[in-house]
PDB file of N, CA, C and O in Angstrom:
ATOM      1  N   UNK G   1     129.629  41.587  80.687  1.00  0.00           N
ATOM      2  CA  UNK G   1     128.458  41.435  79.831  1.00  0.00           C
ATOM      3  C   UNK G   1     127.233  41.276  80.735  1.00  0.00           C
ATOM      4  O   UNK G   1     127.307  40.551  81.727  1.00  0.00           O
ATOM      5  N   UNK G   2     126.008  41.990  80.394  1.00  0.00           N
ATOM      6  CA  UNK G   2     124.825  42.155  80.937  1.00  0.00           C
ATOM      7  C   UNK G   2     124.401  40.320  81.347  1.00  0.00           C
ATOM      8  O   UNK G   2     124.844  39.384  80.682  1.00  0.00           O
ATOM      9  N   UNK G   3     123.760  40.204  82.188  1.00  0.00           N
ATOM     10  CA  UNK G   3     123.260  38.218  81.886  1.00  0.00           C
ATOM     11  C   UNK G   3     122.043  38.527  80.725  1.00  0.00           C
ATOM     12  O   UNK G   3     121.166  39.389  80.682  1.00  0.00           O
ATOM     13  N   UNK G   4     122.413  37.408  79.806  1.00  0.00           N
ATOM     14  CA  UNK G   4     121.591  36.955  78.952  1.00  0.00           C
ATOM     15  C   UNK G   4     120.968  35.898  79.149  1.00  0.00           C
ATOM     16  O   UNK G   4     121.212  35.019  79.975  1.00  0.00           O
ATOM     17  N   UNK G   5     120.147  35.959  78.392  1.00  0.00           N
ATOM     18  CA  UNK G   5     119.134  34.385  78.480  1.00  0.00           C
ATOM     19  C   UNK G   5     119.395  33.270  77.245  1.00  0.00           C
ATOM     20  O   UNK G   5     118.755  32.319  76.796  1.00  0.00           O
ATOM     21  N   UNK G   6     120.525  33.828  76.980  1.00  0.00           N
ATOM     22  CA  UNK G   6     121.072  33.007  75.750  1.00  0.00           C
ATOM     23  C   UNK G   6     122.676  32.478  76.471  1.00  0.00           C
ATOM     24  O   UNK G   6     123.544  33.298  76.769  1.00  0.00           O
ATOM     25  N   UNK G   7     122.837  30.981  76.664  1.00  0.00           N
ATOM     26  CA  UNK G   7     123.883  30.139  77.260  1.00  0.00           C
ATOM     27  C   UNK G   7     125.005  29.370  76.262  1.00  0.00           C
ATOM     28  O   UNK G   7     124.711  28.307  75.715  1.00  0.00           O
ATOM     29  N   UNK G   8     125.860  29.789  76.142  1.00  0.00           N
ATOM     30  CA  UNK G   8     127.031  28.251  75.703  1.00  0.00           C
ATOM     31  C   UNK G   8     126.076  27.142  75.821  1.00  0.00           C
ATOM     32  O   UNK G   8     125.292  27.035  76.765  1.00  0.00           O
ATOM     33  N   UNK G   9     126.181  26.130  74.616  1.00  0.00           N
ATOM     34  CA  UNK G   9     125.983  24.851  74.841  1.00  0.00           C
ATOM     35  C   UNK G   9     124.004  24.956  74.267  1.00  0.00           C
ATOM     36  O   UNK G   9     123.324  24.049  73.787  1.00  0.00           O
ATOM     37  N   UNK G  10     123.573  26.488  74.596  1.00  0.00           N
ATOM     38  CA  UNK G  10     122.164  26.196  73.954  1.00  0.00           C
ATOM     39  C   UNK G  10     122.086  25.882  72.386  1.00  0.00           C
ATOM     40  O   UNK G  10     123.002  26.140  71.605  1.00  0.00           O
ATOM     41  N   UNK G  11     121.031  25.368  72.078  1.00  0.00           N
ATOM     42  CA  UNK G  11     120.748  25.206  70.225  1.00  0.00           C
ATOM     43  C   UNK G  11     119.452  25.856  70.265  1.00  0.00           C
ATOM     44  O   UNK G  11     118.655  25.859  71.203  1.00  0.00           O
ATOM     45  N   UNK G  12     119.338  26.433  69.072  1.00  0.00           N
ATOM     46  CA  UNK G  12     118.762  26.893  68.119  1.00  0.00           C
ATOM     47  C   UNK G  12     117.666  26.829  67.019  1.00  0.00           C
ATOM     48  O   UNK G  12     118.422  27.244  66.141  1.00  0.00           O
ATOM     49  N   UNK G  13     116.920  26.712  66.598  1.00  0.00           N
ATOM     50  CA  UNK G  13     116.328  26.004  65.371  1.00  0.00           C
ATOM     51  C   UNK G  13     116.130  27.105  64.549  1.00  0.00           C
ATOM     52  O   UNK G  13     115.584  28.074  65.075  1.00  0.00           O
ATOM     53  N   UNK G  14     116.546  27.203  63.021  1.00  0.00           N
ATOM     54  CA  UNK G  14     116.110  28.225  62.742  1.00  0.00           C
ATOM     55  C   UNK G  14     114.710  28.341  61.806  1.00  0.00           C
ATOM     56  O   UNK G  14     114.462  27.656  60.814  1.00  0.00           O
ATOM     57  N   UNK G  15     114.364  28.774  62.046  1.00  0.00           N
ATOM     58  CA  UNK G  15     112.319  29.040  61.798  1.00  0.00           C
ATOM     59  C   UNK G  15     112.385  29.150  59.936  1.00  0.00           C
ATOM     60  O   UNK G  15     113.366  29.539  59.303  1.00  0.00           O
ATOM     61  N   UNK G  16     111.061  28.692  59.344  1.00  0.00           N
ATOM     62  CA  UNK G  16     110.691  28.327  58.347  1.00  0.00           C
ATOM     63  C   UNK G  16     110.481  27.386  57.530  1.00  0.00           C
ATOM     64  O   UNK G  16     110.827  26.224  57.742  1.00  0.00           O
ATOM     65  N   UNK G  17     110.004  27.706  56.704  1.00  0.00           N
ATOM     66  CA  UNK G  17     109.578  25.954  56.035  1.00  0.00           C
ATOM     67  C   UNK G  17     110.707  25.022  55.149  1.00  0.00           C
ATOM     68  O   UNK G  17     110.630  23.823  54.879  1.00  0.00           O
ATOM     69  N   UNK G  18     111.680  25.907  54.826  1.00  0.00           N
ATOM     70  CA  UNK G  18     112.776  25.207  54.303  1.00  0.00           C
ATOM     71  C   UNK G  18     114.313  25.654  54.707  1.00  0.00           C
ATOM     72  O   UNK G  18     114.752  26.804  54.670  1.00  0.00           O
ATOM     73  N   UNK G  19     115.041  24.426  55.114  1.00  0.00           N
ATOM     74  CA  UNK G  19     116.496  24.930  55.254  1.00  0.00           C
ATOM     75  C   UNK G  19     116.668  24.606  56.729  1.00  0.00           C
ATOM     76  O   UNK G  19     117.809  25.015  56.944  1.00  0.00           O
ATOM     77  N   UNK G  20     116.373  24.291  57.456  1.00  0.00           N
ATOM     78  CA  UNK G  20     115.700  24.331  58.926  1.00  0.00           C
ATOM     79  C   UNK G  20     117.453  23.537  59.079  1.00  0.00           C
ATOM     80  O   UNK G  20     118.028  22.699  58.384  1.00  0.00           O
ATOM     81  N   UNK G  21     117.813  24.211  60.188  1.00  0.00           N
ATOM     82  CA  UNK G  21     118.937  23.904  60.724  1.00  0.00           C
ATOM     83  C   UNK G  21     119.041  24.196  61.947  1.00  0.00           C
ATOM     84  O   UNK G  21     118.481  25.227  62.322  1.00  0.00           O
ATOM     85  N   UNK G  22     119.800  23.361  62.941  1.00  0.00           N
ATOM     86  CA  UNK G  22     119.953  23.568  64.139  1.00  0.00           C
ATOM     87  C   UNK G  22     121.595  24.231  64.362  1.00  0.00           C
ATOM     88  O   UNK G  22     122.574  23.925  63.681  1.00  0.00           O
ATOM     89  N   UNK G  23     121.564  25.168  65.462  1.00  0.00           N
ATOM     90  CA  UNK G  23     122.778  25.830  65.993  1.00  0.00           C
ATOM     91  C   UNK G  23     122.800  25.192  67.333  1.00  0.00           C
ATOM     92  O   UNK G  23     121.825  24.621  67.823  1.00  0.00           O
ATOM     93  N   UNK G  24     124.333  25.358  68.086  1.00  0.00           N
ATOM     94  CA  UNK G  24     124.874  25.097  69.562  1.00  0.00           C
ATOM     95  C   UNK G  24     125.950  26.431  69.668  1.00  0.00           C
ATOM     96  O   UNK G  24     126.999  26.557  69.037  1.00  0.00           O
ATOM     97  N   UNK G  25     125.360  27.386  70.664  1.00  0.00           N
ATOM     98  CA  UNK G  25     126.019  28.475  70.618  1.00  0.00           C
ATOM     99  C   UNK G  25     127.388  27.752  71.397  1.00  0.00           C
ATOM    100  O   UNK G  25     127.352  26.946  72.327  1.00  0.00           O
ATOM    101  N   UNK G  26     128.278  28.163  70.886  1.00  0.00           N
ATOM    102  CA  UNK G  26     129.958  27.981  71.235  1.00  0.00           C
ATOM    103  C   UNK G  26     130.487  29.008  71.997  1.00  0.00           C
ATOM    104  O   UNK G  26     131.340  28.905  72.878  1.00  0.00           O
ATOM    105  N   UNK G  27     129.741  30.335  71.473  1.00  0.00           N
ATOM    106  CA  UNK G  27     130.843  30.991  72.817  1.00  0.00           C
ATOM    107  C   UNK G  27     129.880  32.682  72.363  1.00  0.00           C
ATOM    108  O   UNK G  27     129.173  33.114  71.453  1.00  0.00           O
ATOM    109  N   UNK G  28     130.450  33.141  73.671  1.00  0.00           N
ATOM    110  CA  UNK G  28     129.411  34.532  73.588  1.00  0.00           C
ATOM    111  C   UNK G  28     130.409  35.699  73.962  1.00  0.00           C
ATOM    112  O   UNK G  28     131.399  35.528  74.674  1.00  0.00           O
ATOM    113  N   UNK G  29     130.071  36.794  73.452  1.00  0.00           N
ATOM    114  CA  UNK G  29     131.056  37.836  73.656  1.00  0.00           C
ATOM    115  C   UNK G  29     130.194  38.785  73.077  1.00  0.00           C
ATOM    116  O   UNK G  29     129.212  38.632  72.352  1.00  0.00           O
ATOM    117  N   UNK G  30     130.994  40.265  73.740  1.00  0.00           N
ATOM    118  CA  UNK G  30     130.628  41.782  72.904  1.00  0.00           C
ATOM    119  C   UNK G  30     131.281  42.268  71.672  1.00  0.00           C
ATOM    120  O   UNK G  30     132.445  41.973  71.401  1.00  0.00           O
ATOM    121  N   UNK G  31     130.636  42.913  71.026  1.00  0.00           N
ATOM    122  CA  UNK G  31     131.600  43.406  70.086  1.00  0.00           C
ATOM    123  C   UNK G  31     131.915  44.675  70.347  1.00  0.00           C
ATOM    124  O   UNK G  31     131.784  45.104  71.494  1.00  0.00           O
ATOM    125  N   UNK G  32     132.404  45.519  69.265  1.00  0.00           N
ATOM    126  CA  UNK G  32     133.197  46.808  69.892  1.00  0.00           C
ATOM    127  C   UNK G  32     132.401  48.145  70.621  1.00  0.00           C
ATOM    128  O   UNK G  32     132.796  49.064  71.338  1.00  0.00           O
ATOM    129  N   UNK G  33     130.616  47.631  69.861  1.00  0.00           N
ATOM    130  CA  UNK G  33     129.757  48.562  70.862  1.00  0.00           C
ATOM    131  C   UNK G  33     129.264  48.183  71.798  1.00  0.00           C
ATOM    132  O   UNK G  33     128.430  48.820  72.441  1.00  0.00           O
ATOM    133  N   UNK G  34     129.636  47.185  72.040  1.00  0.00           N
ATOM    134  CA  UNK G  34     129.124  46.479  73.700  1.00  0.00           C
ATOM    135  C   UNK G  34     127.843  45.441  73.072  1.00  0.00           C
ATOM    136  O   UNK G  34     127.323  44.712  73.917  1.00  0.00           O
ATOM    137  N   UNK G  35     127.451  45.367  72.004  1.00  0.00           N
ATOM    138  CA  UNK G  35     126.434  44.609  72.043  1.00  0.00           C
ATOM    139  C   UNK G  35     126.677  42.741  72.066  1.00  0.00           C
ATOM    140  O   UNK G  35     127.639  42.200  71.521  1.00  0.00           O
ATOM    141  N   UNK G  36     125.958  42.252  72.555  1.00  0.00           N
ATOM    142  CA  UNK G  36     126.074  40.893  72.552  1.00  0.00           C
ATOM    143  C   UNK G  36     126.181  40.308  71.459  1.00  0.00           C
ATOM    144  O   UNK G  36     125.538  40.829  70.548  1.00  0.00           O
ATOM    145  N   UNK G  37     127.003  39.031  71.107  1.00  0.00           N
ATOM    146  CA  UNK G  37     126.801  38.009  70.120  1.00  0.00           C
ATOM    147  C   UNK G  37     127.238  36.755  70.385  1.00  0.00           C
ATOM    148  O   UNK G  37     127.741  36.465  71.470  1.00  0.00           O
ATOM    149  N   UNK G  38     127.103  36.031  69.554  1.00  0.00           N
ATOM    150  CA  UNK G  38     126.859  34.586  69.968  1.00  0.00           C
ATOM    151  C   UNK G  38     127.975  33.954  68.599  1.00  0.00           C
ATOM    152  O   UNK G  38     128.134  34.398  67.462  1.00  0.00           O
ATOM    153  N   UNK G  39     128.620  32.734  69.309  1.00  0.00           N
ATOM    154  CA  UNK G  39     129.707  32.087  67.840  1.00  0.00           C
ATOM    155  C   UNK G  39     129.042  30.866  68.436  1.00  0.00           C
ATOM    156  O   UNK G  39     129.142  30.354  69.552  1.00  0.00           O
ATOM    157  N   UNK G  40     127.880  30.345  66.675  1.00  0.00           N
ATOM    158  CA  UNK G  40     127.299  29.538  66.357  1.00  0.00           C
ATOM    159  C   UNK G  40     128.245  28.426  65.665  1.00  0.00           C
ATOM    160  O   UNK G  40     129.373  28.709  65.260  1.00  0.00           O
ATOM    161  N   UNK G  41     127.598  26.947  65.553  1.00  0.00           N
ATOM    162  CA  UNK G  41     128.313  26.502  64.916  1.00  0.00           C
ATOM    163  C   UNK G  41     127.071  25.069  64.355  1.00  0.00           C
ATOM    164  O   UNK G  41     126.191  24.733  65.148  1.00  0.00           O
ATOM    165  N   UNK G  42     127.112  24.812  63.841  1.00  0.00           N
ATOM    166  CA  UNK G  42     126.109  24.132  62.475  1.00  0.00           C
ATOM    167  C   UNK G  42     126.043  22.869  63.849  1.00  0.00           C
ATOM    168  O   UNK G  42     126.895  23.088  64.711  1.00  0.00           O
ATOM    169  N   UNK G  43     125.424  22.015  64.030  1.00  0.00           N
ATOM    170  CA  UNK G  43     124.958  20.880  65.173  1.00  0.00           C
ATOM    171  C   UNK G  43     125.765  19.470  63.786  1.00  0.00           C
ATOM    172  O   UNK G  43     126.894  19.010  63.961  1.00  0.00           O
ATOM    173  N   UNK G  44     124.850  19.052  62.539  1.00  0.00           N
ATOM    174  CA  UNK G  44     124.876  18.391  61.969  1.00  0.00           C
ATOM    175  C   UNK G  44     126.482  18.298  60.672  1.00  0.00           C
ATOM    176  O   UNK G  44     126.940  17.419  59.942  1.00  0.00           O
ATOM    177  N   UNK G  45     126.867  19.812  61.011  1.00  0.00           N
ATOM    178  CA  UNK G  45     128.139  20.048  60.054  1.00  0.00           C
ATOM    179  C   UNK G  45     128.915  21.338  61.155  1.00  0.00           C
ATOM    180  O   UNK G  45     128.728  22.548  61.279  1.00  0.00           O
ATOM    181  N   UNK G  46     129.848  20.331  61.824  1.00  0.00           N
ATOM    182  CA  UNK G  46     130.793  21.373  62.244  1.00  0.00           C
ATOM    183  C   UNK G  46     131.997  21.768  62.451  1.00  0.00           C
ATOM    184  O   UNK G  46     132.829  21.846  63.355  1.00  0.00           O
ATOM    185  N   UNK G  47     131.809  22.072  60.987  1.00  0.00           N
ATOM    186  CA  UNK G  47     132.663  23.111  60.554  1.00  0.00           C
ATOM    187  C   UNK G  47     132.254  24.016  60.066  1.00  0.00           C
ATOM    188  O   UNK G  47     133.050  24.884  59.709  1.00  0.00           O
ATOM    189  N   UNK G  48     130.576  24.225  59.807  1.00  0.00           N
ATOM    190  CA  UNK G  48     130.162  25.552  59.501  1.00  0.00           C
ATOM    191  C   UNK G  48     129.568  26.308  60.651  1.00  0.00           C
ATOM    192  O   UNK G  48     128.696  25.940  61.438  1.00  0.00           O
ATOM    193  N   UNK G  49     130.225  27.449  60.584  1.00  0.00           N
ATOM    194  CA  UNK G  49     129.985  28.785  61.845  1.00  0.00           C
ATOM    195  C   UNK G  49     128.970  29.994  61.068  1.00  0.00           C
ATOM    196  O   UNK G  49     128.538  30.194  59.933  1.00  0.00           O
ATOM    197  N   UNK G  50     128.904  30.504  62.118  1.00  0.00           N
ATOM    198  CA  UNK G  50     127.956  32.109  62.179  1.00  0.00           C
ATOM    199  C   UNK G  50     127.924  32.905  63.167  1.00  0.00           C
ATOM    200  O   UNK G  50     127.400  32.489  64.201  1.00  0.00           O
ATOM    201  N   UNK G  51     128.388  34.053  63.135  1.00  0.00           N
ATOM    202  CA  UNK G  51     127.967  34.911  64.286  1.00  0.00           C
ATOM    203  C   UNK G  51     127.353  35.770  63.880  1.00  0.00           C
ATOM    204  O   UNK G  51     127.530  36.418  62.849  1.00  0.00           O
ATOM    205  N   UNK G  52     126.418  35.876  64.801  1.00  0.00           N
ATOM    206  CA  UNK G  52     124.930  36.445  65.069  1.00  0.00           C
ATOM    207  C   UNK G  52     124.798  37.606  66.536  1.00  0.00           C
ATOM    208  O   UNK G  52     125.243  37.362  67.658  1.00  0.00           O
ATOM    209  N   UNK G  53     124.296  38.472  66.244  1.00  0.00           N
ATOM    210  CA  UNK G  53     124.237  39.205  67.319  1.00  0.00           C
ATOM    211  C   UNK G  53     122.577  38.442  68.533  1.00  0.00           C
ATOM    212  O   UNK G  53     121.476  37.976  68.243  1.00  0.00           O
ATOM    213  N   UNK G  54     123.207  38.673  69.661  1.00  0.00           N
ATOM    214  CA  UNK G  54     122.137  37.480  70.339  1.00  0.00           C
ATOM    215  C   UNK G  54     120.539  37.887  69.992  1.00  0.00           C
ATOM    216  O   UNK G  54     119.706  37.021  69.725  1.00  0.00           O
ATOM    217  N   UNK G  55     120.230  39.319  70.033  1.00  0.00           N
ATOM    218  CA  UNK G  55     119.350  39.323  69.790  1.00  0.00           C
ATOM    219  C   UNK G  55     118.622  39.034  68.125  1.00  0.00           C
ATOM    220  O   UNK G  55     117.538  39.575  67.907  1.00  0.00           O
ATOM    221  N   UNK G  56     118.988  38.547  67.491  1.00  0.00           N
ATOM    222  CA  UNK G  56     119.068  37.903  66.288  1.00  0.00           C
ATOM    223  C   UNK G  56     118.042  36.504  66.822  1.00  0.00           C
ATOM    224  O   UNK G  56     116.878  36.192  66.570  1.00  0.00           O
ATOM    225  N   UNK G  57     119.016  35.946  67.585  1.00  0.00           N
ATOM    226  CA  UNK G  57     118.514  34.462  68.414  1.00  0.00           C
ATOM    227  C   UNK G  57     117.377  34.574  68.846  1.00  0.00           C
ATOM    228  O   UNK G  57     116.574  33.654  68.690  1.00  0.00           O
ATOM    229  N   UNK G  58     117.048  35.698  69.475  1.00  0.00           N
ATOM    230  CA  UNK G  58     115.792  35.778  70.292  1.00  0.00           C
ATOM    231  C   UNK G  58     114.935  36.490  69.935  1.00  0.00           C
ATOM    232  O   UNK G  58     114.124  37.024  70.692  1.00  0.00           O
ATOM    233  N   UNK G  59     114.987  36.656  68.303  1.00  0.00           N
ATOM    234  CA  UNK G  59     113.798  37.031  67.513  1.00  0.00           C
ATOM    235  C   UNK G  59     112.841  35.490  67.152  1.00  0.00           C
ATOM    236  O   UNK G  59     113.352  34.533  66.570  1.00  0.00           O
ATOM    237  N   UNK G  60     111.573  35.518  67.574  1.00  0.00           N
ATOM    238  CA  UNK G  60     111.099  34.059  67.149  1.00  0.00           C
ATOM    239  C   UNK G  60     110.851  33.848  66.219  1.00  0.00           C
ATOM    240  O   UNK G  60     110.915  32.639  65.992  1.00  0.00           O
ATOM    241  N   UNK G  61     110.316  34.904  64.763  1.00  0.00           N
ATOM    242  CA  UNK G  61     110.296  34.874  63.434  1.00  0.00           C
ATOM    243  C   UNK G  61     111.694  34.134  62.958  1.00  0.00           C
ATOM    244  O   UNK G  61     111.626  33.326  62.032  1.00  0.00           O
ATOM    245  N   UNK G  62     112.772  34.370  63.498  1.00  0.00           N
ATOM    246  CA  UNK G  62     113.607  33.451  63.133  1.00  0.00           C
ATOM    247  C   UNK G  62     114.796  32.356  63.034  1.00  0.00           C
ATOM    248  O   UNK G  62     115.471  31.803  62.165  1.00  0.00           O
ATOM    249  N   UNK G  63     114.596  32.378  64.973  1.00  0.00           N
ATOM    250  CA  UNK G  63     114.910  31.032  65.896  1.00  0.00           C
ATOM    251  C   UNK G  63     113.624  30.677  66.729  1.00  0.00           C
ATOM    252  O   UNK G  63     112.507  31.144  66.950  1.00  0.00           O
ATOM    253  N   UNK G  64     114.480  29.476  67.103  1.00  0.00           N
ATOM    254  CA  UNK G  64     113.550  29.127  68.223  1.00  0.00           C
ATOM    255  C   UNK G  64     114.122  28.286  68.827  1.00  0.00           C
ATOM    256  O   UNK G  64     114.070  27.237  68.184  1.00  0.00           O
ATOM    257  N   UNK G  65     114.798  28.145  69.987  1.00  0.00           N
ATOM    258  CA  UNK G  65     115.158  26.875  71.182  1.00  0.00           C
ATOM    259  C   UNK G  65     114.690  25.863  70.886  1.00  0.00           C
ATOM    260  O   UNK G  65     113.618  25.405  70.490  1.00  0.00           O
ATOM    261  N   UNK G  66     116.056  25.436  71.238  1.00  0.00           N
ATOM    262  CA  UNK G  66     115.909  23.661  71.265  1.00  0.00           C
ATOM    263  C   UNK G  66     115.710  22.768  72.387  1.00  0.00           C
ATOM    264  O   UNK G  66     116.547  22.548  73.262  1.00  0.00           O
ATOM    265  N   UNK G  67     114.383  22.196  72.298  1.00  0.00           N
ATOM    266  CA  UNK G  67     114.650  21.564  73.893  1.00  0.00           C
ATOM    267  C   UNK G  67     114.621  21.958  75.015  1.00  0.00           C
ATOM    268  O   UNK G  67     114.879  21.192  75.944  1.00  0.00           O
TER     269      UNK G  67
END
């Protein structure tokens, strides 16, 4: 996998005025076209997941780093 600027262990915030939740990416991998993604998992409830393709993450309209 190419290096990303997206790490295991980073969080997330996700952008807007309601619903605002934080992610801790858990683990990163390609999928079958080579593109990057990320296995999210809820900070405050975890047991809820998401995978997201990374560049998803590193749109700022609708994350933004934590910290």
């Amino acid at each position: 996998m190419a290096e990303m600027p997206i790490k295991v262990g980073q969080r997330f915030r996700t952008r807007g005025q309601y619903d605002v939740r934080v992610w801790e990416v858990e683990a990163l991998f390609e999928d079958t076209e080579r593109l990057p993604h990320a296995r999210l998992c809820q900070v405050d409830r975890p047991n809820e997941f998401r995978t997201l393709a990374c560049e998803v993450l590193l749109d700022s309209a609708r994350f933004s780093p934590v910290g």
